[in-house]
Coordinates of C-alpha atoms in Angstrom, one line a residue:
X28 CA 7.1 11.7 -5.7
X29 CA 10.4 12.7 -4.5
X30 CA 13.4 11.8 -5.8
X31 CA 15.2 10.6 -2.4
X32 CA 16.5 7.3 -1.2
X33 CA 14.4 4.4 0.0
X34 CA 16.3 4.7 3.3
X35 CA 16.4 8.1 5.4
X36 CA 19.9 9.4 4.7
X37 CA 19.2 11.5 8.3
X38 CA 16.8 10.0 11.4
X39 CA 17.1 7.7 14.0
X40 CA 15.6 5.1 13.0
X41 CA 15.6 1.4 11.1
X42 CA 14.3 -1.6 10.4
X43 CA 14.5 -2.0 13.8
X44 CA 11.6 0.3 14.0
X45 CA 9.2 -2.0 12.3
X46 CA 10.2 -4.8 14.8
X47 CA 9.1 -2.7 17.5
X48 CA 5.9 -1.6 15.7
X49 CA 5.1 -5.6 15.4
X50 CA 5.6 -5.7 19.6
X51 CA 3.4 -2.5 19.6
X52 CA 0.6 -4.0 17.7
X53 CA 0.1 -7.2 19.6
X54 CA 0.6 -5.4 22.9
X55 CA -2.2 -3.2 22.1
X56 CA -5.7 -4.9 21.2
X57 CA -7.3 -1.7 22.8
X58 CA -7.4 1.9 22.6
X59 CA -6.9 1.5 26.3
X60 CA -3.6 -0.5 25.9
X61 CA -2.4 1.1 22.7
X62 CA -2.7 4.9 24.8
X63 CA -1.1 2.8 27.9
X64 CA 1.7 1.1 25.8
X65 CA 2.3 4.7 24.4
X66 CA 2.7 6.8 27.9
X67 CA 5.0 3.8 29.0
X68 CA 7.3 4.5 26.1
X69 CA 6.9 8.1 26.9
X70 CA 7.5 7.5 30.7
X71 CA 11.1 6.1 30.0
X72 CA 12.0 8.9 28.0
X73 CA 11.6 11.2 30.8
X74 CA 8.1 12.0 30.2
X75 CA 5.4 12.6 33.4
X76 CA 2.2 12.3 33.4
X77 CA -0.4 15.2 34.4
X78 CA -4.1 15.3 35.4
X79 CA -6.7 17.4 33.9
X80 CA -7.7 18.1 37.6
X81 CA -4.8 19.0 39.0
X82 CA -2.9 22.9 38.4
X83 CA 0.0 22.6 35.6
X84 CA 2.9 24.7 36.3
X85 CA 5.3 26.5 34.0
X86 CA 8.3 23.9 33.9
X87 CA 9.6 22.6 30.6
X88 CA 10.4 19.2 29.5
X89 CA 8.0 15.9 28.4
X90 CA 4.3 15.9 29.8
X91 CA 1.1 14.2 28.9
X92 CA -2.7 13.7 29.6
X93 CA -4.5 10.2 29.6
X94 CA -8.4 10.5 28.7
X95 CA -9.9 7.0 28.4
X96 CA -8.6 6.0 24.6
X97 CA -7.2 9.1 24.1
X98 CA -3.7 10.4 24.8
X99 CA -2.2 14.3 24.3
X100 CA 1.4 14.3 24.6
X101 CA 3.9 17.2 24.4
X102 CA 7.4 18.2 24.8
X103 CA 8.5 22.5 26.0
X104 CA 12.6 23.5 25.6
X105 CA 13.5 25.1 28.1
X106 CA 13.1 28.6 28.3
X107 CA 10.2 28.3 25.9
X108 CA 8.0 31.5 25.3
X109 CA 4.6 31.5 25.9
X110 CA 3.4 32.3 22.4
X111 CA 6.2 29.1 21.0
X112 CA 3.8 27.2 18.3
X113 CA 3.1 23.4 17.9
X114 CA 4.4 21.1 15.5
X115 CA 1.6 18.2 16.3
X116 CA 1.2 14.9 15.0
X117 CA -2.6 14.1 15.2
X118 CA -3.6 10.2 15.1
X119 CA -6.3 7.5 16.4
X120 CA -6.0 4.7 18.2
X121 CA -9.1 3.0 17.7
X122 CA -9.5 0.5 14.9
X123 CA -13.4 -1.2 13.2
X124 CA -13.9 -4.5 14.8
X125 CA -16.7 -6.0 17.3
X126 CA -17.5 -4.6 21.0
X127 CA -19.4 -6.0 23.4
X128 CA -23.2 -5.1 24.3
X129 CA -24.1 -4.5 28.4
X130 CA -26.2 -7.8 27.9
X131 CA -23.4 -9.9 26.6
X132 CA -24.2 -13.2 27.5
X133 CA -26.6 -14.6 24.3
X134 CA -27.3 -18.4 22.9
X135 CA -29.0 -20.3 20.4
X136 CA -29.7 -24.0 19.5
X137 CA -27.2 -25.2 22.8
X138 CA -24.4 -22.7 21.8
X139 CA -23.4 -20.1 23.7
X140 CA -22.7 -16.8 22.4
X141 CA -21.6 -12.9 23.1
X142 CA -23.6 -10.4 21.7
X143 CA -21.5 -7.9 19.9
X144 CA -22.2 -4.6 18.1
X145 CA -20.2 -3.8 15.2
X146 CA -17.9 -0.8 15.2
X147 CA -17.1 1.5 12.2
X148 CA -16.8 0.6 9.0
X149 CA -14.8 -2.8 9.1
X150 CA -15.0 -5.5 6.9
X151 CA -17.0 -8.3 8.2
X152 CA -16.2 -11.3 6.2
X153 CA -12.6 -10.9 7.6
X154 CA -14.1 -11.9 10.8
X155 CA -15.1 -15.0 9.9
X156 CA -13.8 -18.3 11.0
X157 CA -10.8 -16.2 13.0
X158 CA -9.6 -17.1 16.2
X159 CA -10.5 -14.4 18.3
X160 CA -9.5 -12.8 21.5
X161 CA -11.6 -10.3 23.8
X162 CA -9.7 -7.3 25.4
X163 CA -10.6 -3.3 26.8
X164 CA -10.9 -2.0 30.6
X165 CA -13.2 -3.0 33.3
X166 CA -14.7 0.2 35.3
X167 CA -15.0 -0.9 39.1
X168 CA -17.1 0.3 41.5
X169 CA -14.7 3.0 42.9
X170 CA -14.0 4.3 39.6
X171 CA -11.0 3.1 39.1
X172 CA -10.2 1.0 35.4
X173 CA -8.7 -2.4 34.9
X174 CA -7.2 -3.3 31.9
X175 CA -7.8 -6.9 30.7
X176 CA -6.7 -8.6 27.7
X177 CA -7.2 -12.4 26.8
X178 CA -4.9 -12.9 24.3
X179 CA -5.8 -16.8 23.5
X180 CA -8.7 -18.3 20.9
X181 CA -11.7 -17.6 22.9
X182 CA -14.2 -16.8 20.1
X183 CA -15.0 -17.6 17.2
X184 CA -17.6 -16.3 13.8
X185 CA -18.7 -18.9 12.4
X186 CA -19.3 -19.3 8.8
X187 CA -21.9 -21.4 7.3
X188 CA -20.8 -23.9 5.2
X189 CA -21.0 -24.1 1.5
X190 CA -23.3 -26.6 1.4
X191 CA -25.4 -24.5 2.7
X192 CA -25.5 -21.3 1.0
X193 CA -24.1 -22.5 -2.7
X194 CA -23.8 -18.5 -3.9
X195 CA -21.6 -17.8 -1.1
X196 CA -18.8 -17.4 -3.7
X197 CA -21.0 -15.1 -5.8
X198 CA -21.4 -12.2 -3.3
X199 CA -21.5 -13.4 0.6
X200 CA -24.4 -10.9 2.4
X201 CA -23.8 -11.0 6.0
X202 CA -26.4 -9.7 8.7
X203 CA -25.0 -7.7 11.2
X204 CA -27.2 -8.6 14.1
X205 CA -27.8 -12.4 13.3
X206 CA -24.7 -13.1 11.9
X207 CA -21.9 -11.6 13.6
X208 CA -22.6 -13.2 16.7
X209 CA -19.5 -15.5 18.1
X210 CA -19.8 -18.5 20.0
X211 CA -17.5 -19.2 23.0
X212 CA -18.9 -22.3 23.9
X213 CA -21.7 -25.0 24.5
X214 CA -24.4 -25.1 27.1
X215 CA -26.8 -23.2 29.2
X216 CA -27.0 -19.7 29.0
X217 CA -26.6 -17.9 32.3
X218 CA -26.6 -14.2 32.7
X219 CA -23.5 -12.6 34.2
X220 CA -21.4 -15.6 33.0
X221 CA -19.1 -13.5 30.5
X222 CA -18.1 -10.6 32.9
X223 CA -17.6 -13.1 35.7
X224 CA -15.1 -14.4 33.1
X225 CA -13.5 -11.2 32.0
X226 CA -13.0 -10.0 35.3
X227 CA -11.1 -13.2 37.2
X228 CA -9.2 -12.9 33.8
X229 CA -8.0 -9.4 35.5
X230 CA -8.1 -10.3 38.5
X231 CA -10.8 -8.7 39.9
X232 CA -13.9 -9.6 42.0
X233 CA -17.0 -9.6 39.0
X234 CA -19.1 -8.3 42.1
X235 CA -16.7 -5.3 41.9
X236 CA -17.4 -4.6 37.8
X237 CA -19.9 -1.9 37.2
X238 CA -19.2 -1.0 33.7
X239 CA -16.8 -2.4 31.0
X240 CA -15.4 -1.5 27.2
X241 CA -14.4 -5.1 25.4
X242 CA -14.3 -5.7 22.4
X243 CA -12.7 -8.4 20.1
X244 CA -9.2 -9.0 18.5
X245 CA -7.7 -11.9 16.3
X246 CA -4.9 -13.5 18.4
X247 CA -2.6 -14.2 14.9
X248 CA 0.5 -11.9 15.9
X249 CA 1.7 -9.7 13.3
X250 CA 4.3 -11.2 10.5
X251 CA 6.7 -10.7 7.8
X252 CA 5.5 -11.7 4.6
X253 CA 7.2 -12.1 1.3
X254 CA 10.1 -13.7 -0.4
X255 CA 12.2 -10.9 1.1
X256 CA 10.0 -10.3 4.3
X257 CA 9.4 -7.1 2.6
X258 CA 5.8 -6.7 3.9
X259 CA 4.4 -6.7 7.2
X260 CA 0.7 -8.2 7.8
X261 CA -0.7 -7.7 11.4
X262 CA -3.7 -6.0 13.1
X263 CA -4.7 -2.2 13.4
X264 CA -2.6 -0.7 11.4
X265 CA -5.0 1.6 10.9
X266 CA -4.2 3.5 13.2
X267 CA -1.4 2.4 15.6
X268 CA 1.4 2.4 12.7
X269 CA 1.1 6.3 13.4
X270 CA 0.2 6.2 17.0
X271 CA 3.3 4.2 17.4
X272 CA 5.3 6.2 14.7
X273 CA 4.4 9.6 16.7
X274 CA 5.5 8.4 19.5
X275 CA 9.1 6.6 18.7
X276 CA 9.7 10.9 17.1
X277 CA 8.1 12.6 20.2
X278 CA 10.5 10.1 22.8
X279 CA 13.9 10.6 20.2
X280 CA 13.3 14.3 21.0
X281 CA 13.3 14.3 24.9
X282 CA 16.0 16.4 25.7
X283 CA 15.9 18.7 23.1
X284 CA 15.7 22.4 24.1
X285 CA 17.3 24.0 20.9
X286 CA 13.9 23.3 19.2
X287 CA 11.8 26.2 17.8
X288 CA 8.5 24.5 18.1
X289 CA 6.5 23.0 21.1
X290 CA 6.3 18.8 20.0
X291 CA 3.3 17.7 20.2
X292 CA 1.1 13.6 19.9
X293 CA -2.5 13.9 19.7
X294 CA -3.6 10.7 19.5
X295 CA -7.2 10.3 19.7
X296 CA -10.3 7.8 20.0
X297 CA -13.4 7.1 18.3
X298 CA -12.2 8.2 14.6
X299 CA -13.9 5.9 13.0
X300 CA -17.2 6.6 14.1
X301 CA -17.1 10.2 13.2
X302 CA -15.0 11.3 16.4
X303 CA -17.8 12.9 18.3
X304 CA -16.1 11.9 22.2
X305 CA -14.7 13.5 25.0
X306 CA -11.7 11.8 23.4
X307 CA -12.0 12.2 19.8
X308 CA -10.8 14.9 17.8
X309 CA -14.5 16.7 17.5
X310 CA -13.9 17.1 21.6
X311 CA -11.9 20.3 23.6
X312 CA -9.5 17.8 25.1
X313 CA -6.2 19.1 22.2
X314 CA -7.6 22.7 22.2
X315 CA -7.8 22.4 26.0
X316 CA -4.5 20.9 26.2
X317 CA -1.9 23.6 24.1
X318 CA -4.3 26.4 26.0
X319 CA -3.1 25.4 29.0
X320 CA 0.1 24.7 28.3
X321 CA 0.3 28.6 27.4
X322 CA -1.3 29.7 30.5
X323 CA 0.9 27.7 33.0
X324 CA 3.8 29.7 31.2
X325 CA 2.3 32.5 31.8
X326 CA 0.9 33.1 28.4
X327 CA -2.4 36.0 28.2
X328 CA -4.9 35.0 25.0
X329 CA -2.5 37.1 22.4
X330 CA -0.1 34.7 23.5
X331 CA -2.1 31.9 22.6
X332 CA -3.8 33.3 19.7
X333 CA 0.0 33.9 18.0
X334 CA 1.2 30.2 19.1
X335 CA -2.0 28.6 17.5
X336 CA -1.3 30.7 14.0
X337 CA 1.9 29.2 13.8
X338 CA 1.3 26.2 14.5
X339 CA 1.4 23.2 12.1
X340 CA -0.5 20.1 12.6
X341 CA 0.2 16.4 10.3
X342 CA -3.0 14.2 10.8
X343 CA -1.3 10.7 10.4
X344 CA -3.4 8.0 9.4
X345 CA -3.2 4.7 6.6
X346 CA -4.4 5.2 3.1
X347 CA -4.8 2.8 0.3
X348 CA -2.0 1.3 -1.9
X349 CA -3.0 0.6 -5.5
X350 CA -3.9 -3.1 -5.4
X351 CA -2.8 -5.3 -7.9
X352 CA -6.8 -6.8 -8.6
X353 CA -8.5 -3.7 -8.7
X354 CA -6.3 -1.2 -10.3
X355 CA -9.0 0.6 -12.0
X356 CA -10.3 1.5 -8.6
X357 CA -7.6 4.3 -7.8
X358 CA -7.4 7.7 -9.6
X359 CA -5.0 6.5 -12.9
X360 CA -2.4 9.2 -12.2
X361 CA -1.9 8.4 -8.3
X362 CA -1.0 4.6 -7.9
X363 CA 0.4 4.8 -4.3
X364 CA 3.2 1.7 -3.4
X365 CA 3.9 0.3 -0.5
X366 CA 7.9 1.0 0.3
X367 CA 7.5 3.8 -1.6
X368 CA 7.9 6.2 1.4
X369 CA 4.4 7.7 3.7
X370 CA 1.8 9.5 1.0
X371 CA 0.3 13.0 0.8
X372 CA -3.8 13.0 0.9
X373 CA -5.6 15.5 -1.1
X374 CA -8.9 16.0 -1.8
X375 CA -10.4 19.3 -3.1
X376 CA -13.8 19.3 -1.1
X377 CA -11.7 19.0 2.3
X378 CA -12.1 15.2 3.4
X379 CA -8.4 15.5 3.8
X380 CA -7.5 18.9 5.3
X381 CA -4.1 19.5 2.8
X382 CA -3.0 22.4 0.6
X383 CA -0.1 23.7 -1.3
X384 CA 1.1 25.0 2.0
X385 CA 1.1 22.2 4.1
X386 CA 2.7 20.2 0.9
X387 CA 5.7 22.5 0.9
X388 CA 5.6 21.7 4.8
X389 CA 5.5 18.0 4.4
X390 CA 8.1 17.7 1.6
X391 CA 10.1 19.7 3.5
X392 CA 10.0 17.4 6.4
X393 CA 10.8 14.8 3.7
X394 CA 13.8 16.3 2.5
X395 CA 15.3 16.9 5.4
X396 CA 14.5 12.8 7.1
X397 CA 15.7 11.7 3.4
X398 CA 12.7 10.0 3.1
X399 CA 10.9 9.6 -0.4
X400 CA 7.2 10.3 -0.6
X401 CA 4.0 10.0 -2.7
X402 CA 1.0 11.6 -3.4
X403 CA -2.4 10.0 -2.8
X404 CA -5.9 11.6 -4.3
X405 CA -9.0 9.4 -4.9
X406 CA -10.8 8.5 -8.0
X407 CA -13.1 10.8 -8.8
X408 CA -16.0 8.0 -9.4
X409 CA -14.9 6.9 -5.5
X410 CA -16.4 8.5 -2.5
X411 CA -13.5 9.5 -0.4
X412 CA -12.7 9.0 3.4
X413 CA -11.3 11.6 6.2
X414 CA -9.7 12.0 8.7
X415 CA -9.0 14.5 11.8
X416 CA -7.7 16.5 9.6
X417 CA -10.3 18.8 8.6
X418 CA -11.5 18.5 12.0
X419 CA -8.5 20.2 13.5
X420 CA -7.9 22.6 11.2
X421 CA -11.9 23.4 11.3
X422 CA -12.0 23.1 15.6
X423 CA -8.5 24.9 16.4
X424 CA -8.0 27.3 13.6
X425 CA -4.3 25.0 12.6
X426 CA -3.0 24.5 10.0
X427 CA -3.0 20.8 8.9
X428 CA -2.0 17.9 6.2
X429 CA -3.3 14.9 5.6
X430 CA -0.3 12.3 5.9
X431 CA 0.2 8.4 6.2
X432 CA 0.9 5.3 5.6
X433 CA -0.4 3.1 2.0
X434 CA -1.6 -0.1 2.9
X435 CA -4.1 -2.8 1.4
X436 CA -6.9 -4.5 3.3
X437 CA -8.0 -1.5 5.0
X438 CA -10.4 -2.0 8.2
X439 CA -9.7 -5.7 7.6
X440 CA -8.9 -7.6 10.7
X441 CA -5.6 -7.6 9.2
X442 CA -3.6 -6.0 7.2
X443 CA -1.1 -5.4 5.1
X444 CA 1.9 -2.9 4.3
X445 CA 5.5 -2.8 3.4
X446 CA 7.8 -3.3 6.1
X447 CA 10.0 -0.3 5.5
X448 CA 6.8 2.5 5.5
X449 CA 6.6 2.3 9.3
X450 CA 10.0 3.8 9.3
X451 CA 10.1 5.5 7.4
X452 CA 6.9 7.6 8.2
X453 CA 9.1 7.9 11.9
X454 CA 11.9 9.6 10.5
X455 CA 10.0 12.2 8.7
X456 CA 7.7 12.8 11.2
X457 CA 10.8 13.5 13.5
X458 CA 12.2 16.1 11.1
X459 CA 8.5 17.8 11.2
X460 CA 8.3 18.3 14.5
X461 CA 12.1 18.9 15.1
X462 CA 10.8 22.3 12.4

């Protein structure tokens, strides 16, 4: 662990930061809104957005590409050469929780439901008994998408009573296809009645709706929490703490053409179901991205080949902080703390992509913010999670460490961290990709 101050000594940002990150959250109960809350931010620091259709040219400054859930941003200096490498902060915007089937209007015994399929690895029981909101896009008939987002208790799991089930308390076994279903109300069932719903909830003719992406959210906004309001509890943390945190250090840097490296957020969709998308890091759409960007300058492929062999990529995402209960689950040498500054993931059989190169890296980036740091590695008796990490690195030939944030509850419908880590994590990442 380093040996810094709890605050960054360097950076430009605060406590403030986590305040922002709160707003962040609730405004973004989607992939869709979290990559739409993201561009805005980038759009008032001077950033335009580009299609994937359309011809890039060579000019410098802040650009980025929207792909469903998916967002690529990146910043050139002026009078950046072709073969200039990245500095890229790699995240995911989607989060485990419900989404709705095509055939979501369901009942039973006079209630009426909406079927749901269950996405990733979340915990189910933290479903339960929640009010619940529904949010995503709508696709139209032209093509075009319509965000929608019904922010209000609509829905609701319903547990079943201990009368009922007496050994709830001894180890509650959920079904995932009979029990996970919410009800939203009482009455017939009637075929078309949810998207007719959704869509004058966006405003939109249902007749017009041809396809749509919902899925569920518990309305409960964020919060400090503690004596000292020195933890933060709220919603997808995993991942939008480092969607958002990317994206504060990419904006603070608009403007910036005495940088030696190309800034760079890849923030992607569908991590936790193994990121095999058009818009998850297993896709072309980052490769295809900083290849272009190296043509439009006029880059040939030695350019490109040289830019991607310097290049450095931090995949950003949560990891677990020792919990007080289970204690004996973490590896008895690496007890990660929330406050205690973001953590470096290691694992030997590459689930997380770091080595004692991208360490240096990292704690160099550290140093520089003023921003202490921590070391995370799994128990060996635990099966251990990933990341993009070893995607990247494996896809693009870059080199790339696992990062985050340590939090509790993990894939929870909420959860829980300390409420200076968001922050922190920003002001490092900006000395990283400041190089």
């Amino acid at each position: 662990m380093s040996s810094a101050a709890s605050r960054p000594t360097a950076g430009p940002f605060d406590r403030g930061h986590t305040d922002d990150l709160m707003a962040f959250l609730a405004a973004s109960p989607s992939p869709y809104h979290a990559v739409a809350n993201a561009a805005e931010r980038l759009e008032k620091a001077g950033f335009r957005r580009v299609e994937e259709t359309a011809a890039w040219d060579a000019t410098g400054g802040g650009k980025y590409v929207v792909r469903g859930g998916a967002i690529i941003a990146w910043y050139v200096p002026e009078g950046a050469a072709a073969h200039t490498p990245y500095r890229i902060v790699g995240a995911h915007t989607d989060s485990p929780n419900l989404r709705v089937k095509p055939r979501p209007d369901m009942g039973s015994q006079g209630w009426r439901q909406v079927a749901v399929e269950v996405y990733g690895g979340t915990l189910l029981n933290t479903w339960l008994d929640r009010d619940l909101g529904l949010a995503g896009r709508l696709t139209l008939r032209d093509g075009s998408h319509r965000l929608v987002n019904v922010d209000r208790p609509l829905l609701r799991v319903p547990q079943l009573a201990i009368h009922l089930d007496r050994q709830a308390n001894d180890g509650l076994k959920l079904d995932r296809q009979r029990h996970m279903q919410p009800v939203w109300g009482i009455g017939d069932v009637h075929e078309g009645d949810l998207i007719s719903f959704v869509a004058a909830e966006a405003g939109v003719d249902a007749e017009d709706v041809s396809g749509w992406d919902l899925m569920v959210h518990a309305v409960e906004a964020p919060a400090y929490l503690g004596r000292d309001r020195e933890l933060l509890a709220g919603p997808r943390m995993d991942n939008l703490l480092s969607v958002h945190a990317a994206t504060a250090a990419l904006a603070s840097l608009a403007g910036r053409d005495d940088l030696p490296y190309i800034p760079v957020l890849a923030a992607f969709d569908h991590e936790e179901n193994g990121s095999e998308a058009d818009t998850g890091a297993q896709g072309p759409l980052l490769g295809n991205v900083l290849e272009r960007s190296v043509y439009a300058r006029g880059g040939s492929y030695e350019d490109r080949a040289r830019a991607f062999a310097g290049t450095v990529c931090l995949s950003s995402d949560t990891g677990h902080a020792v919990h007080p209960n289970y204690a004996e689950r973490h590896d008895p040498t690496h007890h990660p703390r929330v406050n205690g500054g973001p953590i470096l993931k290691v694992n030997v059989n590459q689930r997380y992509a770091t080595d004692g190169s991208g360490r240096a890296v990292f704690a160099a980036a550290c140093e520089k913010a003023g921003v202490p740091w921590q070391s995370f590695v799994s128990n060996n008796d635990m099966p251990c999670g990933t990341t993009i990490g070893p995607i990247t690195a494996a896809r693009h030939g870059i080199s790339t460490v696992d990062i985050g944030v340590a939090i509790l509850s993990m894939h929870s419908a909420r959860e829980l961290c300390g409420a200076q880590d968001p922050f922190l994590l920003a002001n490092a990442l900006v000395a990283f990709l400041e190089g």
